[in-house]
Amino acid sequence: MFFVISGIILSCKSNPSEQVLLEGLQESVEIVRDQWGINHIYAANEHDLFFAQGYAAAKDRLFQFEIWRRQATGTVAEILGERELKRDIGTRLFKYRGDLTREFNHYHDRGQEIITAYTDGVNAYIEEALENPDSLPIEFKMLNILPQKWTPEVVISRHQGLLGNIGAELEVGMAVDKIGVDAVKDLYWFHPKDPILEMDPAINTSLLSEEILELYFAYRRSVRFLPEDIDPAYRRSGATAFFEEEKVDVYDSLSIGSNNWVLSESMTTDGHTLMANDPHRTIAVPSLRYMTHLVAPGW
């Protein structure tokens, strides 16, 4: 697909050339989508490069973007009801409240400008999509919702905190309170060094409990849709029965299968063997990752 935005020019084999005129660009941008579905973005300046990246990403992943936005802003309960209130409370509890400019520029010297250009591009596509709601991905129709605009704060939100061992930290703290440091070191395996387990005097260890992390785990878990969340017009008895009779909890980290897998050439569309060695990511559709080739002066 090939397209211009001031135009953006988008192109690919199935759509040789499409031109889109958008406000917010300083010059024309070219986006070429290759046979693998990867966008190659060519811009004359940094602002337009990231504006176009946001536009293209939203075009490809609009429903995923909307769910991420709701996770980031603590507004999932607006569409899924009371069962998601603790998630939203947790999200708002962990919201970053520091100096935003400093935070943006922590990622890049011009981070604020880059992230703002990116979200402006995202919003440009959202405006375009809302002009023709029938063109929205089917998930929006199934849930009876519409996409809402992004802010730069969404990009740096903390709804996916990288604190995989936080439960173990609490467990060790509770154990130290109950049986003491020496006993904990004797029962636990700490490697490669000997940790300092004495608790900070400011911590009232008698108050440590699993409930402390309730809101953290609530906002960290994946968003799960149930049959009753779907507009009746899009429900099918077979699909509903699958969810109701599901024997394996696919959201359980121990149920995701092997961390290494191989597909033989007989199982792939192009006849090539696929191997994923320790991907360290749950396989999801759409993928968490979104590859883009960016080309502009300085990039």
PDB file of N, CA and C in Angstrom, residues 3-86:
ATOM      1  N   PHE A   3       0.757   5.587   0.414  1.00  0.00           N
ATOM      2  CA  PHE A   3      -0.082   6.772   0.577  1.00  0.00           C
ATOM      3  C   PHE A   3       0.677   8.021   0.976  1.00  0.00           C
ATOM      4  N   VAL A   4       0.099   9.303   0.425  1.00  0.00           N
ATOM      5  CA  VAL A   4       0.723  10.582   0.831  1.00  0.00           C
ATOM      6  C   VAL A   4      -0.182  11.292   1.818  1.00  0.00           C
ATOM      7  N   ILE A   5       0.413  11.801   3.044  1.00  0.00           N
ATOM      8  CA  ILE A   5      -0.386  12.622   3.960  1.00  0.00           C
ATOM      9  C   ILE A   5       0.189  14.039   3.858  1.00  0.00           C
ATOM     10  N   SER A   6      -0.170  15.304   3.457  1.00  0.00           N
ATOM     11  CA  SER A   6      -0.225  16.774   3.556  1.00  0.00           C
ATOM     12  C   SER A   6      -1.135  17.175   2.593  1.00  0.00           C
ATOM     13  N   GLY A   7       0.017  15.919   2.204  1.00  0.00           N
ATOM     14  CA  GLY A   7      -0.390  14.619   2.082  1.00  0.00           C
ATOM     15  C   GLY A   7       0.469  13.459   2.557  1.00  0.00           C
ATOM     16  N   ILE A   8      -0.328  12.349   2.952  1.00  0.00           N
ATOM     17  CA  ILE A   8       0.416  11.093   3.124  1.00  0.00           C
ATOM     18  C   ILE A   8       0.106  10.250   1.897  1.00  0.00           C
ATOM     19  N   ILE A   9       1.141   9.642   1.331  1.00  0.00           N
ATOM     20  CA  ILE A   9       0.914   8.695   0.234  1.00  0.00           C
ATOM     21  C   ILE A   9       1.105   7.291   0.798  1.00  0.00           C
ATOM     22  N   LEU A  10       0.086   6.450   0.684  1.00  0.00           N
ATOM     23  CA  LEU A  10       0.184   5.082   1.160  1.00  0.00           C
ATOM     24  C   LEU A  10       0.158   4.149  -0.034  1.00  0.00           C
ATOM     25  N   SER A  11       0.986   3.104   0.020  1.00  0.00           N
ATOM     26  CA  SER A  11       0.973   2.167  -1.099  1.00  0.00           C
ATOM     27  C   SER A  11       1.260   0.751  -0.640  1.00  0.00           C
ATOM     28  N   CYS A  12       0.675  -0.205  -1.360  1.00  0.00           N
ATOM     29  CA  CYS A  12       0.971  -1.613  -1.201  1.00  0.00           C
ATOM     30  C   CYS A  12       0.533  -2.306  -2.476  1.00  0.00           C
ATOM     31  N   LYS A  13       0.796  -3.588  -2.587  1.00  0.00           N
ATOM     32  CA  LYS A  13       0.457  -4.289  -3.824  1.00  0.00           C
ATOM     33  C   LYS A  13      -1.042  -4.284  -4.087  1.00  0.00           C
ATOM     34  N   SER A  14      -1.837  -4.443  -3.023  1.00  0.00           N
ATOM     35  CA  SER A  14      -3.284  -4.512  -3.207  1.00  0.00           C
ATOM     36  C   SER A  14      -3.902  -3.151  -3.468  1.00  0.00           C
ATOM     37  N   ASN A  15      -3.179  -2.082  -3.103  1.00  0.00           N
ATOM     38  CA  ASN A  15      -3.695  -0.730  -3.293  1.00  0.00           C
ATOM     39  C   ASN A  15      -2.531   0.126  -3.774  1.00  0.00           C
ATOM     40  N   PRO A  16      -2.297   0.170  -5.084  1.00  0.00           N
ATOM     41  CA  PRO A  16      -1.090   0.804  -5.621  1.00  0.00           C
ATOM     42  C   PRO A  16      -0.841   2.211  -5.115  1.00  0.00           C
ATOM     43  N   SER A  17      -1.881   3.032  -4.931  1.00  0.00           N
ATOM     44  CA  SER A  17      -1.636   4.394  -4.474  1.00  0.00           C
ATOM     45  C   SER A  17      -2.897   5.000  -3.889  1.00  0.00           C
ATOM     46  N   GLU A  18      -2.766   5.533  -2.693  1.00  0.00           N
ATOM     47  CA  GLU A  18      -3.869   6.235  -2.026  1.00  0.00           C
ATOM     48  C   GLU A  18      -3.308   7.502  -1.423  1.00  0.00           C
ATOM     49  N   GLN A  19      -3.985   8.619  -1.617  1.00  0.00           N
ATOM     50  CA  GLN A  19      -3.521   9.887  -1.061  1.00  0.00           C
ATOM     51  C   GLN A  19      -4.500  10.371  -0.009  1.00  0.00           C
ATOM     52  N   VAL A  20      -3.962  10.751   1.143  1.00  0.00           N
ATOM     53  CA  VAL A  20      -4.766  11.246   2.253  1.00  0.00           C
ATOM     54  C   VAL A  20      -4.278  12.635   2.613  1.00  0.00           C
ATOM     55  N   LEU A  21      -5.187  13.589   2.664  1.00  0.00           N
ATOM     56  CA  LEU A  21      -4.830  14.961   3.028  1.00  0.00           C
ATOM     57  C   LEU A  21      -5.170  15.187   4.498  1.00  0.00           C
ATOM     58  N   LEU A  22      -4.169  15.567   5.276  1.00  0.00           N
ATOM     59  CA  LEU A  22      -4.357  15.737   6.713  1.00  0.00           C
ATOM     60  C   LEU A  22      -3.811  17.063   7.188  1.00  0.00           C
ATOM     61  N   GLU A  23      -4.530  17.687   8.121  1.00  0.00           N
ATOM     62  CA  GLU A  23      -4.002  18.867   8.787  1.00  0.00           C
ATOM     63  C   GLU A  23      -2.983  18.422   9.835  1.00  0.00           C
ATOM     64  N   GLY A  24      -1.972  19.241  10.036  1.00  0.00           N
ATOM     65  CA  GLY A  24      -0.985  18.942  11.062  1.00  0.00           C
ATOM     66  C   GLY A  24       0.374  18.574  10.521  1.00  0.00           C
ATOM     67  N   LEU A  25       0.434  18.196   9.251  1.00  0.00           N
ATOM     68  CA  LEU A  25       1.726  17.879   8.647  1.00  0.00           C
ATOM     69  C   LEU A  25       2.367  19.128   8.068  1.00  0.00           C
ATOM     70  N   GLN A  26       3.670  19.172   8.122  1.00  0.00           N
ATOM     71  CA  GLN A  26       4.405  20.306   7.564  1.00  0.00           C
ATOM     72  C   GLN A  26       4.747  20.087   6.094  1.00  0.00           C
ATOM     73  N   GLU A  27       4.998  18.826   5.726  1.00  0.00           N
ATOM     74  CA  GLU A  27       5.311  18.475   4.344  1.00  0.00           C
ATOM     75  C   GLU A  27       4.691  17.119   4.026  1.00  0.00           C
ATOM     76  N   SER A  28       4.831  16.685   2.789  1.00  0.00           N
ATOM     77  CA  SER A  28       4.277  15.392   2.399  1.00  0.00           C
ATOM     78  C   SER A  28       5.083  14.245   3.003  1.00  0.00           C
ATOM     79  N   VAL A  29       4.389  13.153   3.266  1.00  0.00           N
ATOM     80  CA  VAL A  29       4.993  11.945   3.827  1.00  0.00           C
ATOM     81  C   VAL A  29       4.590  10.760   2.958  1.00  0.00           C
ATOM     82  N   GLU A  30       5.503   9.824   2.796  1.00  0.00           N
ATOM     83  CA  GLU A  30       5.211   8.615   2.032  1.00  0.00           C
ATOM     84  C   GLU A  30       5.282   7.402   2.950  1.00  0.00           C
ATOM     85  N   ILE A  31       4.253   6.562   2.891  1.00  0.00           N
ATOM     86  CA  ILE A  31       4.235   5.318   3.659  1.00  0.00           C
ATOM     87  C   ILE A  31       4.085   4.156   2.685  1.00  0.00           C
ATOM     88  N   VAL A  32       5.042   3.266   2.700  1.00  0.00           N
ATOM     89  CA  VAL A  32       5.008   2.086   1.837  1.00  0.00           C
ATOM     90  C   VAL A  32       4.851   0.852   2.718  1.00  0.00           C
ATOM     91  N   ARG A  33       3.788   0.087   2.477  1.00  0.00           N
ATOM     92  CA  ARG A  33       3.571  -1.147   3.234  1.00  0.00           C
ATOM     93  C   ARG A  33       4.105  -2.321   2.408  1.00  0.00           C
ATOM     94  N   ASP A  34       5.036  -3.076   2.973  1.00  0.00           N
ATOM     95  CA  ASP A  34       5.650  -4.158   2.206  1.00  0.00           C
ATOM     96  C   ASP A  34       4.822  -5.437   2.284  1.00  0.00           C
ATOM     97  N   GLN A  35       5.339  -6.507   1.692  1.00  0.00           N
ATOM     98  CA  GLN A  35       4.599  -7.765   1.617  1.00  0.00           C
ATOM     99  C   GLN A  35       4.362  -8.393   2.985  1.00  0.00           C
ATOM    100  N   TRP A  36       5.122  -7.968   3.986  1.00  0.00           N
ATOM    101  CA  TRP A  36       4.953  -8.495   5.332  1.00  0.00           C
ATOM    102  C   TRP A  36       4.011  -7.635   6.168  1.00  0.00           C
ATOM    103  N   GLY A  37       3.468  -6.570   5.580  1.00  0.00           N
ATOM    104  CA  GLY A  37       2.577  -5.683   6.317  1.00  0.00           C
ATOM    105  C   GLY A  37       3.295  -4.642   7.140  1.00  0.00           C
ATOM    106  N   ILE A  38       4.609  -4.510   6.953  1.00  0.00           N
ATOM    107  CA  ILE A  38       5.395  -3.537   7.716  1.00  0.00           C
ATOM    108  C   ILE A  38       5.400  -2.199   6.988  1.00  0.00           C
ATOM    109  N   ASN A  39       5.137  -1.127   7.721  1.00  0.00           N
ATOM    110  CA  ASN A  39       5.136   0.212   7.137  1.00  0.00           C
ATOM    111  C   ASN A  39       6.546   0.792   7.099  1.00  0.00           C
ATOM    112  N   HIS A  40       6.906   1.339   5.945  1.00  0.00           N
ATOM    113  CA  HIS A  40       8.165   2.067   5.774  1.00  0.00           C
ATOM    114  C   HIS A  40       7.781   3.531   5.563  1.00  0.00           C
ATOM    115  N   ILE A  41       8.123   4.384   6.512  1.00  0.00           N
ATOM    116  CA  ILE A  41       7.663   5.771   6.504  1.00  0.00           C
ATOM    117  C   ILE A  41       8.818   6.691   6.128  1.00  0.00           C
ATOM    118  N   TYR A  42       8.598   7.509   5.106  1.00  0.00           N
ATOM    119  CA  TYR A  42       9.618   8.437   4.610  1.00  0.00           C
ATOM    120  C   TYR A  42       9.097   9.863   4.775  1.00  0.00           C
ATOM    121  N   ALA A  43       9.774  10.645   5.604  1.00  0.00           N
ATOM    122  CA  ALA A  43       9.335  12.015   5.887  1.00  0.00           C
ATOM    123  C   ALA A  43      10.503  12.974   5.722  1.00  0.00           C
ATOM    124  N   ALA A  44      10.169  14.249   5.538  1.00  0.00           N
ATOM    125  CA  ALA A  44      11.201  15.274   5.335  1.00  0.00           C
ATOM    126  C   ALA A  44      11.665  15.888   6.647  1.00  0.00           C
ATOM    127  N   ASN A  45      10.954  15.596   7.743  1.00  0.00           N
ATOM    128  CA  ASN A  45      11.349  16.159   9.036  1.00  0.00           C
ATOM    129  C   ASN A  45      10.865  15.251  10.162  1.00  0.00           C
ATOM    130  N   GLU A  46      11.402  15.482  11.339  1.00  0.00           N
ATOM    131  CA  GLU A  46      11.123  14.628  12.495  1.00  0.00           C
ATOM    132  C   GLU A  46       9.655  14.663  12.905  1.00  0.00           C
ATOM    133  N   HIS A  47       9.074  15.849  12.949  1.00  0.00           N
ATOM    134  CA  HIS A  47       7.676  15.976  13.356  1.00  0.00           C
ATOM    135  C   HIS A  47       6.776  15.128  12.477  1.00  0.00           C
ATOM    136  N   ASP A  48       6.925  15.260  11.170  1.00  0.00           N
ATOM    137  CA  ASP A  48       6.059  14.531  10.252  1.00  0.00           C
ATOM    138  C   ASP A  48       6.298  13.029  10.326  1.00  0.00           C
ATOM    139  N   LEU A  49       7.529  12.635  10.611  1.00  0.00           N
ATOM    140  CA  LEU A  49       7.859  11.216  10.719  1.00  0.00           C
ATOM    141  C   LEU A  49       7.034  10.550  11.814  1.00  0.00           C
ATOM    142  N   PHE A  50       6.994  11.177  12.984  1.00  0.00           N
ATOM    143  CA  PHE A  50       6.292  10.557  14.104  1.00  0.00           C
ATOM    144  C   PHE A  50       4.786  10.801  14.039  1.00  0.00           C
ATOM    145  N   PHE A  51       4.371  11.891  13.421  1.00  0.00           N
ATOM    146  CA  PHE A  51       2.952  12.102  13.161  1.00  0.00           C
ATOM    147  C   PHE A  51       2.439  10.966  12.286  1.00  0.00           C
ATOM    148  N   ALA A  52       3.175  10.664  11.223  1.00  0.00           N
ATOM    149  CA  ALA A  52       2.766   9.599  10.304  1.00  0.00           C
ATOM    150  C   ALA A  52       2.816   8.233  10.973  1.00  0.00           C
ATOM    151  N   GLN A  53       3.791   8.034  11.850  1.00  0.00           N
ATOM    152  CA  GLN A  53       3.856   6.762  12.563  1.00  0.00           C
ATOM    153  C   GLN A  53       2.608   6.564  13.424  1.00  0.00           C
ATOM    154  N   GLY A  54       2.201   7.611  14.141  1.00  0.00           N
ATOM    155  CA  GLY A  54       0.996   7.517  14.952  1.00  0.00           C
ATOM    156  C   GLY A  54      -0.235   7.268  14.113  1.00  0.00           C
ATOM    157  N   TYR A  55      -0.316   7.959  12.975  1.00  0.00           N
ATOM    158  CA  TYR A  55      -1.455   7.784  12.067  1.00  0.00           C
ATOM    159  C   TYR A  55      -1.524   6.344  11.570  1.00  0.00           C
ATOM    160  N   ALA A  56      -0.403   5.821  11.098  1.00  0.00           N
ATOM    161  CA  ALA A  56      -0.376   4.472  10.531  1.00  0.00           C
ATOM    162  C   ALA A  56      -0.653   3.410  11.592  1.00  0.00           C
ATOM    163  N   ALA A  57      -0.090   3.593  12.786  1.00  0.00           N
ATOM    164  CA  ALA A  57      -0.303   2.617  13.852  1.00  0.00           C
ATOM    165  C   ALA A  57      -1.767   2.583  14.274  1.00  0.00           C
ATOM    166  N   ALA A  58      -2.385   3.749  14.394  1.00  0.00           N
ATOM    167  CA  ALA A  58      -3.802   3.801  14.758  1.00  0.00           C
ATOM    168  C   ALA A  58      -4.662   3.183  13.665  1.00  0.00           C
ATOM    169  N   LYS A  59      -4.288   3.385  12.437  1.00  0.00           N
ATOM    170  CA  LYS A  59      -5.033   2.816  11.309  1.00  0.00           C
ATOM    171  C   LYS A  59      -5.021   1.292  11.364  1.00  0.00           C
ATOM    172  N   ASP A  60      -3.880   0.732  11.771  1.00  0.00           N
ATOM    173  CA  ASP A  60      -3.747  -0.722  11.823  1.00  0.00           C
ATOM    174  C   ASP A  60      -4.253  -1.325  13.125  1.00  0.00           C
ATOM    175  N   ARG A  61      -4.200  -0.576  14.216  1.00  0.00           N
ATOM    176  CA  ARG A  61      -4.441  -1.155  15.544  1.00  0.00           C
ATOM    177  C   ARG A  61      -5.458  -0.354  16.362  1.00  0.00           C
ATOM    178  N   LEU A  62      -6.482   0.191  15.743  1.00  0.00           N
ATOM    179  CA  LEU A  62      -7.348   1.152  16.430  1.00  0.00           C
ATOM    180  C   LEU A  62      -8.025   0.565  17.664  1.00  0.00           C
ATOM    181  N   PHE A  63      -8.555  -0.646  17.579  1.00  0.00           N
ATOM    182  CA  PHE A  63      -9.229  -1.212  18.751  1.00  0.00           C
ATOM    183  C   PHE A  63      -8.228  -1.483  19.871  1.00  0.00           C
ATOM    184  N   GLN A  64      -7.069  -2.018  19.524  1.00  0.00           N
ATOM    185  CA  GLN A  64      -6.023  -2.237  20.520  1.00  0.00           C
ATOM    186  C   GLN A  64      -5.634  -0.920  21.179  1.00  0.00           C
ATOM    187  N   PHE A  65      -5.539   0.136  20.384  1.00  0.00           N
ATOM    188  CA  PHE A  65      -5.204   1.455  20.922  1.00  0.00           C
ATOM    189  C   PHE A  65      -6.274   1.942  21.897  1.00  0.00           C
ATOM    190  N   GLU A  66      -7.537   1.705  21.569  1.00  0.00           N
ATOM    191  CA  GLU A  66      -8.611   2.168  22.444  1.00  0.00           C
ATOM    192  C   GLU A  66      -8.582   1.435  23.784  1.00  0.00           C
ATOM    193  N   ILE A  67      -8.329   0.130  23.746  1.00  0.00           N
ATOM    194  CA  ILE A  67      -8.247  -0.622  25.001  1.00  0.00           C
ATOM    195  C   ILE A  67      -7.045  -0.166  25.815  1.00  0.00           C
ATOM    196  N   TRP A  68      -5.918   0.059  25.158  1.00  0.00           N
ATOM    197  CA  TRP A  68      -4.744   0.568  25.877  1.00  0.00           C
ATOM    198  C   TRP A  68      -5.031   1.932  26.494  1.00  0.00           C
ATOM    199  N   ARG A  69      -5.731   2.786  25.742  1.00  0.00           N
ATOM    200  CA  ARG A  69      -6.046   4.121  26.259  1.00  0.00           C
ATOM    201  C   ARG A  69      -6.907   4.004  27.514  1.00  0.00           C
ATOM    202  N   ARG A  70      -7.877   3.110  27.478  1.00  0.00           N
ATOM    203  CA  ARG A  70      -8.741   2.939  28.642  1.00  0.00           C
ATOM    204  C   ARG A  70      -7.971   2.341  29.822  1.00  0.00           C
ATOM    205  N   GLN A  71      -7.068   1.412  29.553  1.00  0.00           N
ATOM    206  CA  GLN A  71      -6.224   0.890  30.628  1.00  0.00           C
ATOM    207  C   GLN A  71      -5.366   2.002  31.224  1.00  0.00           C
ATOM    208  N   ALA A  72      -4.855   2.863  30.360  1.00  0.00           N
ATOM    209  CA  ALA A  72      -3.953   3.930  30.810  1.00  0.00           C
ATOM    210  C   ALA A  72      -4.669   5.020  31.586  1.00  0.00           C
ATOM    211  N   THR A  73      -5.934   5.252  31.275  1.00  0.00           N
ATOM    212  CA  THR A  73      -6.673   6.354  31.892  1.00  0.00           C
ATOM    213  C   THR A  73      -7.621   5.895  32.994  1.00  0.00           C
ATOM    214  N   GLY A  74      -7.672   4.591  33.250  1.00  0.00           N
ATOM    215  CA  GLY A  74      -8.561   4.097  34.296  1.00  0.00           C
ATOM    216  C   GLY A  74     -10.019   4.239  33.936  1.00  0.00           C
ATOM    217  N   THR A  75     -10.378   3.894  32.701  1.00  0.00           N
ATOM    218  CA  THR A  75     -11.770   4.039  32.250  1.00  0.00           C
ATOM    219  C   THR A  75     -12.312   2.746  31.640  1.00  0.00           C
ATOM    220  N   VAL A  76     -11.750   1.606  32.032  1.00  0.00           N
ATOM    221  CA  VAL A  76     -12.236   0.327  31.507  1.00  0.00           C
ATOM    222  C   VAL A  76     -13.640   0.023  32.021  1.00  0.00           C
ATOM    223  N   ALA A  77     -13.919   0.407  33.275  1.00  0.00           N
ATOM    224  CA  ALA A  77     -15.234   0.128  33.858  1.00  0.00           C
ATOM    225  C   ALA A  77     -16.355   0.841  33.108  1.00  0.00           C
ATOM    226  N   GLU A  78     -16.028   1.899  32.381  1.00  0.00           N
ATOM    227  CA  GLU A  78     -17.052   2.591  31.598  1.00  0.00           C
ATOM    228  C   GLU A  78     -17.689   1.667  30.572  1.00  0.00           C
ATOM    229  N   ILE A  79     -16.930   0.693  30.082  1.00  0.00           N
ATOM    230  CA  ILE A  79     -17.477  -0.200  29.052  1.00  0.00           C
ATOM    231  C   ILE A  79     -17.727  -1.617  29.567  1.00  0.00           C
ATOM    232  N   LEU A  80     -17.043  -2.030  30.641  1.00  0.00           N
ATOM    233  CA  LEU A  80     -17.195  -3.401  31.127  1.00  0.00           C
ATOM    234  C   LEU A  80     -17.829  -3.492  32.507  1.00  0.00           C
ATOM    235  N   GLY A  81     -18.170  -2.344  33.081  1.00  0.00           N
ATOM    236  CA  GLY A  81     -18.950  -2.360  34.298  1.00  0.00           C
ATOM    237  C   GLY A  81     -18.173  -2.499  35.593  1.00  0.00           C
ATOM    238  N   GLU A  82     -18.922  -2.799  36.651  1.00  0.00           N
ATOM    239  CA  GLU A  82     -18.399  -2.755  38.017  1.00  0.00           C
ATOM    240  C   GLU A  82     -17.243  -3.719  38.253  1.00  0.00           C
ATOM    241  N   ARG A  83     -17.195  -4.810  37.511  1.00  0.00           N
ATOM    242  CA  ARG A  83     -16.131  -5.783  37.757  1.00  0.00           C
ATOM    243  C   ARG A  83     -14.738  -5.220  37.478  1.00  0.00           C
ATOM    244  N   GLU A  84     -14.668  -4.089  36.747  1.00  0.00           N
ATOM    245  CA  GLU A  84     -13.378  -3.489  36.417  1.00  0.00           C
ATOM    246  C   GLU A  84     -13.058  -2.251  37.255  1.00  0.00           C
ATOM    247  N   LEU A  85     -13.853  -2.000  38.292  1.00  0.00           N
ATOM    248  CA  LEU A  85     -13.624  -0.809  39.110  1.00  0.00           C
ATOM    249  C   LEU A  85     -12.265  -0.848  39.810  1.00  0.00           C
ATOM    250  N   LYS A  86     -11.902  -1.998  40.354  1.00  0.00           N
ATOM    251  CA  LYS A  86     -10.611  -2.080  41.053  1.00  0.00           C
ATOM    252  C   LYS A  86      -9.456  -1.862  40.087  1.00  0.00           C
TER     253      LYS A  86
END
